[in-house]
Short mmCIF file of C-alpha atoms in Angstrom, two decimals:
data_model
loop_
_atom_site.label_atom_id
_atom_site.label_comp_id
_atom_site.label_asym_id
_atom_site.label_seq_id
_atom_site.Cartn_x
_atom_site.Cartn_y
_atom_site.Cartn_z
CA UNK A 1 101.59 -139.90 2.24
CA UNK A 2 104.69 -138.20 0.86
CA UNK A 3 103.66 -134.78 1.36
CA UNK A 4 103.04 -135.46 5.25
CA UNK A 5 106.31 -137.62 6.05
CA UNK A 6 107.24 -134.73 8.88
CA UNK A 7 104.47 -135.20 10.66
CA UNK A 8 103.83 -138.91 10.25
CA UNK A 9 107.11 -139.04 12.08
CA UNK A 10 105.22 -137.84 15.37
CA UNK A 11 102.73 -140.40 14.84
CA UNK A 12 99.66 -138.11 14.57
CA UNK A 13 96.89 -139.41 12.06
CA UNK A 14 96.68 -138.88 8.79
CA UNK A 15 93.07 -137.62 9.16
CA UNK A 16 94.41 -134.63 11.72
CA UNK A 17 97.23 -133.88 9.69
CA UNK A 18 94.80 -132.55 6.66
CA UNK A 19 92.71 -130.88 8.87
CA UNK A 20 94.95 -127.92 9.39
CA UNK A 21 93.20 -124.92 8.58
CA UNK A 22 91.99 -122.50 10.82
CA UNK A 23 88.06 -121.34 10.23
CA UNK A 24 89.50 -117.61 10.12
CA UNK A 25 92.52 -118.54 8.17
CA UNK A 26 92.81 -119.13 4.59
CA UNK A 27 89.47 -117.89 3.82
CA UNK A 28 88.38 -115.02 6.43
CA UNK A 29 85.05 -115.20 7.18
CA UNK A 30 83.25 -112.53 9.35
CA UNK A 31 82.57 -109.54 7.26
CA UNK A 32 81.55 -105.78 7.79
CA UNK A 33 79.67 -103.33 6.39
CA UNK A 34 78.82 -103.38 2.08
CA UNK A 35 81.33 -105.27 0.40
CA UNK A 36 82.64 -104.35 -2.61
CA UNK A 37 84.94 -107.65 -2.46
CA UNK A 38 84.64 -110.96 -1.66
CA UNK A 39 87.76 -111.52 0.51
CA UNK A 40 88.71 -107.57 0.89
CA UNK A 41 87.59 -105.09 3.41
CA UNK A 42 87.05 -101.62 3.40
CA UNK A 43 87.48 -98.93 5.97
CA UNK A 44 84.00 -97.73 5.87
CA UNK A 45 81.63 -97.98 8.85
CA UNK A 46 77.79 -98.30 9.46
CA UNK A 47 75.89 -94.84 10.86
CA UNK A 48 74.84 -95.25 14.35
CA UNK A 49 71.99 -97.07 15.28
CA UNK A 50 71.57 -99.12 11.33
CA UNK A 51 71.72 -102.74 11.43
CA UNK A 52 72.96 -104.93 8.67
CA UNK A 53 72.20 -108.61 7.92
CA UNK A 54 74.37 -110.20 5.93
CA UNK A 55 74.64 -114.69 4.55
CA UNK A 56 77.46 -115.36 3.31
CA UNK A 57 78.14 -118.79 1.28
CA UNK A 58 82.11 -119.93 -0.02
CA UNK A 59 83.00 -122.82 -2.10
CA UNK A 60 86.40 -124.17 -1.88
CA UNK A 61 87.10 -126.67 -4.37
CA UNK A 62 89.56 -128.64 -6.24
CA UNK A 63 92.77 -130.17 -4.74
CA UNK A 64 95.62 -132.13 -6.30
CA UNK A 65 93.60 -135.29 -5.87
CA UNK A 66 90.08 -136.77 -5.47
CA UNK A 67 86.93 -134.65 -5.45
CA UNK A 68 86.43 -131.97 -2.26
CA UNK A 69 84.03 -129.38 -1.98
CA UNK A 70 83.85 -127.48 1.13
CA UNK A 71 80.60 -124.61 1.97
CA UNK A 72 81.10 -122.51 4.82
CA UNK A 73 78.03 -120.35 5.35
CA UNK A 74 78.10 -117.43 7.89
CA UNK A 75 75.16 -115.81 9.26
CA UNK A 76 76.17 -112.59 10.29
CA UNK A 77 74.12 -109.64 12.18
CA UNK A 78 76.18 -105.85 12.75
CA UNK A 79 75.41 -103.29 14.13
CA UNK A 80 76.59 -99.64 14.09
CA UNK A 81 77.16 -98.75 17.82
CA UNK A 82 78.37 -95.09 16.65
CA UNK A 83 79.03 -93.43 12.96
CA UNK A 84 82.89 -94.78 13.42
CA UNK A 85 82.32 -97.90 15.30
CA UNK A 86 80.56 -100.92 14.67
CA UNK A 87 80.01 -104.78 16.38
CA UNK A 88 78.91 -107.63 14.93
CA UNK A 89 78.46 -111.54 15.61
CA UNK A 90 78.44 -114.78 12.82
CA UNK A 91 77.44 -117.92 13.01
CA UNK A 92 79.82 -120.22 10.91
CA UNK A 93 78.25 -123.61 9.37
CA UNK A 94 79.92 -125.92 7.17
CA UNK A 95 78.76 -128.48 4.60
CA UNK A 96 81.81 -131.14 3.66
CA UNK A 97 82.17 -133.42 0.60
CA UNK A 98 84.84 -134.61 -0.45
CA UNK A 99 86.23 -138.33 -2.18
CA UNK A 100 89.68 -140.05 -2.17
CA UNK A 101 91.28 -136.57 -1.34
CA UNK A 102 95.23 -137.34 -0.02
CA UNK A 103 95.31 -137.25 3.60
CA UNK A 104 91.68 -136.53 4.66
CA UNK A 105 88.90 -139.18 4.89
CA UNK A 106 85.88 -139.49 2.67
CA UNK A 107 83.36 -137.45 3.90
CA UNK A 108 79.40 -135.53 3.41
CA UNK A 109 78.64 -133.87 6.21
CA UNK A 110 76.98 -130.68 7.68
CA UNK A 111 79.31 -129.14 10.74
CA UNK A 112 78.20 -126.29 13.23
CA UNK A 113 81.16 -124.21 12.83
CA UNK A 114 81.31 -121.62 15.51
CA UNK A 115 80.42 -118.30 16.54
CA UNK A 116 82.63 -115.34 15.76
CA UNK A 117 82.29 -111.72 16.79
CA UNK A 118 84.35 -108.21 15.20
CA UNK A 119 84.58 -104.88 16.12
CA UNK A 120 85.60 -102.29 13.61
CA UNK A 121 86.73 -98.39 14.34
CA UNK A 122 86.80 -96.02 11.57
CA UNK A 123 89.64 -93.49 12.20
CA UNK A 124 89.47 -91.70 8.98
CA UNK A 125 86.49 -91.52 6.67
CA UNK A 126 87.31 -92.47 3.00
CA UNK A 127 84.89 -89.92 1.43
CA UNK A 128 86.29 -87.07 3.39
CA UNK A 129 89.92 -87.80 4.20
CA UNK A 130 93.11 -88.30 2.24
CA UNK A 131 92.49 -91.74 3.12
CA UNK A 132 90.46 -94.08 4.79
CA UNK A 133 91.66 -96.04 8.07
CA UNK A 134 90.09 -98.46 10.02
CA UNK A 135 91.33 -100.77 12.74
CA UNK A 136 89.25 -104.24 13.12
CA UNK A 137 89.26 -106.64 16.05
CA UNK A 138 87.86 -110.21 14.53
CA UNK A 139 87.47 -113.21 17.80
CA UNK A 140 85.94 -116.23 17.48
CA UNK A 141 84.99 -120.05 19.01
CA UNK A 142 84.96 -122.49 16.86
CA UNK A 143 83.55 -125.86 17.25
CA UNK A 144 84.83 -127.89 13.76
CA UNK A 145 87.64 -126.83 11.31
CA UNK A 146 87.26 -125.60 7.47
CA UNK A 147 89.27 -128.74 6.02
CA UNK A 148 87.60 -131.63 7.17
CA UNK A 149 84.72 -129.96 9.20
CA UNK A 150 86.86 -132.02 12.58
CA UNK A 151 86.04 -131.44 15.87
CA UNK A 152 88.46 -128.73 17.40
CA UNK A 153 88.26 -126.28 20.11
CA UNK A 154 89.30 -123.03 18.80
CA UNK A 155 89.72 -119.44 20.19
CA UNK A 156 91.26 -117.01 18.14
CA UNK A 157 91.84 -113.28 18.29
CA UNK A 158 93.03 -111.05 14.76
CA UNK A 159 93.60 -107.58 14.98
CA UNK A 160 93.22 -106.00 11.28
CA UNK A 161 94.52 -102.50 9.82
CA UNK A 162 92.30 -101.14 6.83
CA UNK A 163 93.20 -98.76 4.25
CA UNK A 164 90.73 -97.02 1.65
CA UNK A 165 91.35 -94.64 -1.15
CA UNK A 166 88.74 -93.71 -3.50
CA UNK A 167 89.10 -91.63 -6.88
CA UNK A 168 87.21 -90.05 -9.55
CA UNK A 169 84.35 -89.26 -7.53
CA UNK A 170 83.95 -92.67 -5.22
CA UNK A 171 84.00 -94.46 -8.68
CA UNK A 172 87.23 -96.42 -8.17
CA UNK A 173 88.04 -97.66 -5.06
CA UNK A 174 91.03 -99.35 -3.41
CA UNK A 175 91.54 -101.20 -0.89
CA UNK A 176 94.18 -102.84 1.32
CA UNK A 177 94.35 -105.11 4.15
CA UNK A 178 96.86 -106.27 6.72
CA UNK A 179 96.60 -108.62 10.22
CA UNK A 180 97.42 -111.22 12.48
CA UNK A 181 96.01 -114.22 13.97
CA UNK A 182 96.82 -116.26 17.03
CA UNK A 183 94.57 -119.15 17.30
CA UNK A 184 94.38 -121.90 20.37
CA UNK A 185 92.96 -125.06 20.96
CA UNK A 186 93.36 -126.04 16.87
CA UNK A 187 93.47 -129.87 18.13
CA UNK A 188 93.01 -132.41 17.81
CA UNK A 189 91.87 -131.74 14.42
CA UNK A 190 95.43 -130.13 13.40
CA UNK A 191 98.26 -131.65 14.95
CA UNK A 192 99.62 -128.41 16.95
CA UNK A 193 97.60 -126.98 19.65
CA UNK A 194 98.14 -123.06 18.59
CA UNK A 195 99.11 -121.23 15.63
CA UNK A 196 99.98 -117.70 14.39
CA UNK A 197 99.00 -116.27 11.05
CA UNK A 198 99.83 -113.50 9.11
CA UNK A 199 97.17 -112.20 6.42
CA UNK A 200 96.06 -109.32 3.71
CA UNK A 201 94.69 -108.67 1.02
CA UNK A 202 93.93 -105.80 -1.50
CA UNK A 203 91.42 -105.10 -4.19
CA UNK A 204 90.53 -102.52 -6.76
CA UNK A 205 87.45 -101.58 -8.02
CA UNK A 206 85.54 -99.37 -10.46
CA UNK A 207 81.45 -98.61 -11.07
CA UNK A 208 81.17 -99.06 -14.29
CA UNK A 209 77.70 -98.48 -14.12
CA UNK A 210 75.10 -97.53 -11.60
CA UNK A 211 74.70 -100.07 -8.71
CA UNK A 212 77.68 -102.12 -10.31
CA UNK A 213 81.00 -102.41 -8.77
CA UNK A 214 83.41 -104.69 -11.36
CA UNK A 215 87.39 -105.18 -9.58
CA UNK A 216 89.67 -107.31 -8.88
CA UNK A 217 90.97 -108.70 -5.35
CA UNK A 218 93.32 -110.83 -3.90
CA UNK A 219 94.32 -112.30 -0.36
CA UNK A 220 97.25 -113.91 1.46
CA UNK A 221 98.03 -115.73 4.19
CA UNK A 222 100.95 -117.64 6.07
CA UNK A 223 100.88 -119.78 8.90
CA UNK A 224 103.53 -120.65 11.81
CA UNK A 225 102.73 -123.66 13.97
CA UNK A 226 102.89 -123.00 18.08
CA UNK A 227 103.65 -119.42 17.34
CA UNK A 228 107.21 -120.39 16.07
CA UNK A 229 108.40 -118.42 12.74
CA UNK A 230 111.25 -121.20 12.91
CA UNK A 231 108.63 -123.61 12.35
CA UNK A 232 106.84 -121.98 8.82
CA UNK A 233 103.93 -124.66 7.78
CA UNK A 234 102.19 -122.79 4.00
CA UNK A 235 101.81 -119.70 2.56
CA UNK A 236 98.98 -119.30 -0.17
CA UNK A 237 98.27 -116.20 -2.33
CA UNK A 238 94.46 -116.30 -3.80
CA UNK A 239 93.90 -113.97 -6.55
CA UNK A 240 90.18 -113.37 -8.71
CA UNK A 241 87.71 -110.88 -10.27
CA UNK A 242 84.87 -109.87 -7.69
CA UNK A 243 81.18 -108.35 -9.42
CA UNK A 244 79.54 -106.12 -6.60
CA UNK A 245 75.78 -105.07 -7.06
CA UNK A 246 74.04 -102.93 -5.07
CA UNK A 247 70.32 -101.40 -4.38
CA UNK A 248 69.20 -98.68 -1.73
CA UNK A 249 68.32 -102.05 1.19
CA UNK A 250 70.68 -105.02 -0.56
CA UNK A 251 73.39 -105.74 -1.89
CA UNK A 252 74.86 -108.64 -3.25
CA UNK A 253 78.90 -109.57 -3.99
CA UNK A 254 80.60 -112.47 -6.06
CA UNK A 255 83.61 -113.50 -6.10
CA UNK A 256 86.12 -115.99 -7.76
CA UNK A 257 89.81 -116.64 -6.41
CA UNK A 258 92.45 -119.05 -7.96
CA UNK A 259 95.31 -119.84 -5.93
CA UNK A 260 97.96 -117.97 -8.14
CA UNK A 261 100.54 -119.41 -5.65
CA UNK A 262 101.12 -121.74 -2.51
CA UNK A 263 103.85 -123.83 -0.74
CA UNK A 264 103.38 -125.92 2.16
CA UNK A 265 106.98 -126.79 3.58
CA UNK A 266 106.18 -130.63 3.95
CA UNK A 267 104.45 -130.52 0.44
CA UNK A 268 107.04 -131.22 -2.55
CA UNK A 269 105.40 -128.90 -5.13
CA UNK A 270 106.23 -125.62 -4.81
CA UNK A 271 103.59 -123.44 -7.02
CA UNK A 272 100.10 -124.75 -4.83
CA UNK A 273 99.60 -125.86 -1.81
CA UNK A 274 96.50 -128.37 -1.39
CA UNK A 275 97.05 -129.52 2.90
CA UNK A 276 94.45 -126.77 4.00
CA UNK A 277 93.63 -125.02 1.12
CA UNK A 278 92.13 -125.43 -2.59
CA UNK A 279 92.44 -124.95 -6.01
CA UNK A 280 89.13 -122.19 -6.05
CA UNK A 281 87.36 -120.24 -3.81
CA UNK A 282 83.94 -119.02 -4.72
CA UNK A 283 82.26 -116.44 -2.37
CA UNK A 284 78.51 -115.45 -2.47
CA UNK A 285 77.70 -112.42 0.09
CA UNK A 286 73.95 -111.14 0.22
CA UNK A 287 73.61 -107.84 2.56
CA UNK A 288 70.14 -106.34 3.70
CA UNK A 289 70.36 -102.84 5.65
CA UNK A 290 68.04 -101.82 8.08
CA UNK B 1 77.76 -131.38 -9.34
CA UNK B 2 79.07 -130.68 -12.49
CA UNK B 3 82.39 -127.16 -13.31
CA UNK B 4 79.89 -125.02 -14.85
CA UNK B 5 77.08 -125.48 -12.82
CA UNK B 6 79.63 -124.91 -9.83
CA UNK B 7 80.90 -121.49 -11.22
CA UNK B 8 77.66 -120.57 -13.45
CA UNK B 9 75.11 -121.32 -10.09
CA UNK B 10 76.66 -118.24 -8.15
CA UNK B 11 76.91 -115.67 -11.04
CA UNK B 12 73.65 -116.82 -11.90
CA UNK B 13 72.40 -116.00 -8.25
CA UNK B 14 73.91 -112.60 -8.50
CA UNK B 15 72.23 -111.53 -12.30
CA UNK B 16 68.69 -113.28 -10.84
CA UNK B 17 69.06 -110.26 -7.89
CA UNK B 18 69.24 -107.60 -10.30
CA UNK B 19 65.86 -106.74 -10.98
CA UNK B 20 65.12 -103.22 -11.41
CA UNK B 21 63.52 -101.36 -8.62
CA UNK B 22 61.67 -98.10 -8.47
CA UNK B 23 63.56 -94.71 -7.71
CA UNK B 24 62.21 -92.17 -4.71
CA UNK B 25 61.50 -89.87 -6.44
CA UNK B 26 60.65 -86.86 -3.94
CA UNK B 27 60.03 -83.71 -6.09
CA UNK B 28 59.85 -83.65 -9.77
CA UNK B 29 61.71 -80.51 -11.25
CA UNK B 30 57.93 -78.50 -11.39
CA UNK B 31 57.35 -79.38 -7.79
CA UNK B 32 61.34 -78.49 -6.85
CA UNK B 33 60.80 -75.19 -9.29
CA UNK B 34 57.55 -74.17 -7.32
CA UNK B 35 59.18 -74.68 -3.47
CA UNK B 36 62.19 -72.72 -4.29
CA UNK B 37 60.42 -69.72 -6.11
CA UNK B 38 56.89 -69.75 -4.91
CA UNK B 39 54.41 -67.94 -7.68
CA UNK B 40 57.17 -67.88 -10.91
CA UNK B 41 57.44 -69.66 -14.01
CA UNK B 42 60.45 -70.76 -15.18
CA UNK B 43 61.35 -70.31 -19.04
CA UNK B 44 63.83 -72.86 -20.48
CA UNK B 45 67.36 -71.77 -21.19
CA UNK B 46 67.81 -71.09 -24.47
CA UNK B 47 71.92 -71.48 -24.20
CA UNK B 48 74.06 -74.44 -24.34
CA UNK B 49 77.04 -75.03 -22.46
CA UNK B 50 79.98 -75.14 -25.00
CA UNK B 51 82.64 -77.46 -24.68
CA UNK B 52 85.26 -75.02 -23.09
CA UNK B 53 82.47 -73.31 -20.61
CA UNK B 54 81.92 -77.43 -19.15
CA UNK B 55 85.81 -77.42 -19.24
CA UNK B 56 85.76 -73.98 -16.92
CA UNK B 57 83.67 -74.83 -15.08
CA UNK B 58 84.99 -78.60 -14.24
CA UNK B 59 88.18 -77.05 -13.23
CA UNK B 60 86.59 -74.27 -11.00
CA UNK B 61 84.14 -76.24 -9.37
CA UNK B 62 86.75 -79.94 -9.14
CA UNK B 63 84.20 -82.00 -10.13
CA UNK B 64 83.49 -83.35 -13.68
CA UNK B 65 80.16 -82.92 -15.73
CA UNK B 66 79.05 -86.33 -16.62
CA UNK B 67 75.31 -84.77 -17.74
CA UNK B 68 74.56 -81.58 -19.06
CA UNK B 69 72.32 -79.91 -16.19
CA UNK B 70 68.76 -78.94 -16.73
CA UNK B 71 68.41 -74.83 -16.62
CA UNK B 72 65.65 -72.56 -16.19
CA UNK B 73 65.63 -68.82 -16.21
CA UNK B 74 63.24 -67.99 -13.82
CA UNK B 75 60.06 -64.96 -13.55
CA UNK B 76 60.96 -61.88 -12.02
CA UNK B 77 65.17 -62.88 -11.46
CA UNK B 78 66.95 -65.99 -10.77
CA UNK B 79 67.43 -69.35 -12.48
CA UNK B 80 67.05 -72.70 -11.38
CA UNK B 81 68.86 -75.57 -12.41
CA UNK B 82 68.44 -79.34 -12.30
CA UNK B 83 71.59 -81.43 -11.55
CA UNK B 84 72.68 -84.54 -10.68
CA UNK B 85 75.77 -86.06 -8.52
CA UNK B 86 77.07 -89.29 -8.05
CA UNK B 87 75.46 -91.14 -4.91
CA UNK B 88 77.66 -94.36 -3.79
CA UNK B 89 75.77 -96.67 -5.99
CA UNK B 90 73.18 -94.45 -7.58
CA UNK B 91 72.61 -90.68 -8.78
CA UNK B 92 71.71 -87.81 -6.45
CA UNK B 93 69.08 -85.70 -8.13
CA UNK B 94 69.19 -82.26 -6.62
CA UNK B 95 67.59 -78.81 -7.92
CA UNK B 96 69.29 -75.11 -6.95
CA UNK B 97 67.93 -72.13 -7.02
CA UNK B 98 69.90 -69.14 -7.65
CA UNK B 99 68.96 -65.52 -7.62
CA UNK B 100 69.50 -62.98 -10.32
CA UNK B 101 72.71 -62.52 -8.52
CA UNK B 102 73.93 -65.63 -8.09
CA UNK B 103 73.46 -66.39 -5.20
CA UNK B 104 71.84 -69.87 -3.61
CA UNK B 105 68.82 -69.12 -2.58
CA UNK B 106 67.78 -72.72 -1.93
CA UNK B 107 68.61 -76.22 -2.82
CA UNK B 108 65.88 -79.66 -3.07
CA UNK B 109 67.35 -83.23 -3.07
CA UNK B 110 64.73 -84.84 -5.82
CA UNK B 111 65.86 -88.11 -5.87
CA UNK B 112 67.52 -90.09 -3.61
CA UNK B 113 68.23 -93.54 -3.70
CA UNK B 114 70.87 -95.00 -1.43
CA UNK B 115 70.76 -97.08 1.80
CA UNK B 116 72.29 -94.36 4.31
CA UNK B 117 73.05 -90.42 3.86
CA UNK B 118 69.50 -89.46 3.39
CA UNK B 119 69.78 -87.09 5.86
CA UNK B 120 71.14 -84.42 3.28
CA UNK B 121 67.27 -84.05 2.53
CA UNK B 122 66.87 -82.10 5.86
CA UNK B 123 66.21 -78.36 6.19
CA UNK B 124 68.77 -77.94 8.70
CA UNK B 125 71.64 -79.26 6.58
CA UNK B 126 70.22 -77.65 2.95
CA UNK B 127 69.98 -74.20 5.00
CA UNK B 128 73.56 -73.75 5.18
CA UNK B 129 74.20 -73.60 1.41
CA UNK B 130 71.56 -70.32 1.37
CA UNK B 131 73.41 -67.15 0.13
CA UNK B 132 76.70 -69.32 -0.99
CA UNK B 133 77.85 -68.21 -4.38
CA UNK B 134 80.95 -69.24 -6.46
CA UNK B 135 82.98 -67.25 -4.42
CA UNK B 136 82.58 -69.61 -1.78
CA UNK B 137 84.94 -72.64 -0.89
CA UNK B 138 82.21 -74.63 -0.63
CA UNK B 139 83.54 -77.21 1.04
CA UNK B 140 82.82 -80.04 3.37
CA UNK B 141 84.11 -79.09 6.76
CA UNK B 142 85.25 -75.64 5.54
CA UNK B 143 82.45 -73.58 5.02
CA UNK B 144 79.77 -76.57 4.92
CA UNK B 145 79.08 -78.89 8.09
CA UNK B 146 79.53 -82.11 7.14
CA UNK B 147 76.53 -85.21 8.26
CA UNK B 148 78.16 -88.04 10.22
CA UNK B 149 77.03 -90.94 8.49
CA UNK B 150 76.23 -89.08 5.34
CA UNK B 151 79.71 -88.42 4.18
CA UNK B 152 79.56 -89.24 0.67
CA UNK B 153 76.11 -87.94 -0.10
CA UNK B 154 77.32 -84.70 1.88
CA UNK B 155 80.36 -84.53 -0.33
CA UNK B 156 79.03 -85.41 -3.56
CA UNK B 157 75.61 -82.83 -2.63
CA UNK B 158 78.30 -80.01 -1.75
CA UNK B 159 80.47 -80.47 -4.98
CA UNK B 160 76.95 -80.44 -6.53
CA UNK B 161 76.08 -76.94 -5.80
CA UNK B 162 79.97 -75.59 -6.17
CA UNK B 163 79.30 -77.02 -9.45
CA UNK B 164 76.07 -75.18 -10.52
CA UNK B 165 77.34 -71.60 -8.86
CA UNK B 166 80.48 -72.35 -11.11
CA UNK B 167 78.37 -72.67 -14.11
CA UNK B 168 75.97 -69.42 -13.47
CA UNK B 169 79.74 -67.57 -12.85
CA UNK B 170 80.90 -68.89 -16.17
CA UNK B 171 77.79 -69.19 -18.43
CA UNK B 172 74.56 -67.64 -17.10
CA UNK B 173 76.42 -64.51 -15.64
#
């Protein structure tokens, strides 16, 4: 109980205090378009009037103690409202097991996440402009948290800037992300009632043969309790290879991240961070286009 | 469930997904040969491009030569040549026929294999590269109308052509 010592001194249960992830946090979830990453977006759009169905399926596994493995699957359905502007809406589910993890009780359970919804606008084209730019509007209600799968009642809303640059014909591709979060409602499976984020990620890529993207990516995020920067709560960089393979209807993207680097401010080790987040994160995307 | 079954079940997932699929293949190059110059043969070229000819013509057309094109000198004037561009995950199989000239007379899209963009297949869009030789910019939203939707196959179709009147300016002239 070392690591949570702040917040046992307000008296809140241990079992709330390890539930403190956000379903859009540490491992963003609602998805657009093909995806050349698992975790990294690019600033492409559908044409109008294509749908795309997309299952996605993560693993987070591995903390500092015990055994925990936590699925999230997202269902997700997009469609392209224009050539620059598309709309889509996820289901999340989650599947929870863990044993004798710190601070969270023994669990193996499926969860009905929640239902999210994005809207992306392309405002420059990566194939045609110096680079690409898209701006990305992610909103969701979620019914159970990531950690623990806990009951919460969550809204969130997190805007999202996108940059793309290709080179050597479309054969390499880079991209970057940057956004926000504000998120309400987190209890009572976390112990504060709202929370701000800050997130990004970036990820290079190269096809280094037809239909086969091989990169690297990696993602970031910070958190600040009740929307307080004097109140900082974990930061956690994720970093991993990510195999992209694509046909003319499906595509299909895996991807491995290692936490590289975390700290938690109530946690005493200062190269991970194991409260909300894990050790690995495998993500498994399967896209159909119609 | 045991580490390697946890990271091997994914990759596993994503290799068992890979099966090989079948191309659409539109025209073959007789077919393509036939539509652009109704009632001529075509004779092989006998040439082949030498290494500082595919280095002219990379730098005047901007776009690299990752497979020799297929070329045809064609009955009566012209030549038609067999190319292929990069699609987003696939080739772009395209044929263009030039006339004794130079000049495009018309271009075929072949193959085409990727989810959007098809619509670089349409008369409408392949009429606008008619008459275009290497003297032209050739360029998407310059002297060629780019297809909402279709960016990269318009792009990559575009540099396509630059590419082939480069090489008639440099070696079939």
């Amino acid at each position: 109980m070392e690591k949570f010592s702040a917040f046992n001194h307000f008296a809140v249960p241990s079992l709330g205090l390890a539930a403190l992830a956000s379903f859009a946090g540490a491992v963003p979830s609602a998805h657009a378009d093909e995806n050349l990453f698992g975790f990294v977006r690019g600033a492409e759009t559908l044409p109008q009037g294509h749908f795309d169905f997309y299952q996605t399926l993560t693993l987070r596994t591995s903390k500092d103690v015990g055994v925990y493995r936590g699925w999230d699957s997202d269902t997700e359905l997009e469609y392209g409202f224009t050539d620059k502007f598309q709309a889509s809406i996820a289901l999340a589910n989650r599947y929870i097991y863990n044993r004798g993890v710190e601070d969270l009780p023994d669990a193996n359970h499926f969860t009905f996440g929640g239902v999210e919804t994005t809207m992306k606008y392309r405002l420059l084209s990566p194939f045609k402009d110096p680079v690409g730019l898209a701006v990305r509007l992610e909103s969701g209600w979620l019914l159970h948290d990531e950690v623990g799968g806990l009951l919460e009642h969550e809204m969130y809303l997190a805007p999202e800037v996108i940059l793309q640059k290709n080179f050597f014909d479309d054969t390499l591709v880079t991209e970057l992300n940057y956004g926000v979060e504000w998120a309400w409602g987190k209890d009572p499976a976390e112990q504060y009632y709202k929370e701000f984020a800050m997130q990004g990620g970036a990820g290079v890529t190269y096809r280094f043969a037809p239909n086969w993207f091989l990169g690297v990516e990696g993602h970031v995020r910070s958190e600040w309790p009740m929307f307080n920067f004097g109140n900082f709560e974990h930061v956690v960089v994720y970093a991993g290879p990510a195999l992209h393979y694509a046909r003319e209807r499906w595509w299909v993207t895996l991807s491995y991240n290692y936490q590289v680097y975390g700290h938690g401010v109530d946690e005493i080790a200062r190269s991970q961070t194991f409260a909300e987040e894990t050790r690995h994160e495998i993500r498994f995307k399967v896209g159909f286009n119609f | 469930m045991s580490d390697w079954k946890t990271f091997a079940l994914p990759a596993a997932l994503v290799l068992s997904t890979s099966a090989p699929c079948f191309a659409n293949v539109y025209l073959t190059a007789d077919q393509a040969q036939k539509l652009i110059f109704p009632g001529a043969s075509g004779t092989p070229w006998a040439g082949k491009l030498t290494e500082a000819q595919k280095k002219a013509i990379e730098k005047a057309s901007d776009l690299r030569i990752r497979k020799d094109p297929q070329i045809w000198q064609v009955s009566g004037g012209g030549w038609f040549i067999v190319d292929e561009v990069l699609g987003k995950h696939e080739y772009i199989t395209f044929a263009v026929g030039l006339t004794a000239g130079g000049a495009v007379k018309q271009i075929e899209i072949m193959e085409y294999r990727e989810s959007y963009g098809s619509e670089v297949r349409g008369d409408k869009w392949r009429a606008q590269f008619v008459g275009k030789t290497a003297k032209d910019p050739l360029r998407l939203d310059q002297d060629v109308k780019n297809i909402s939707g279709a960016t990269l196959s318009s792009r990559h179709v575009t540099e396509g052509v630059r590419r082939a009147c480069a090489l008639y300016d440099i070696a079939l002239k």
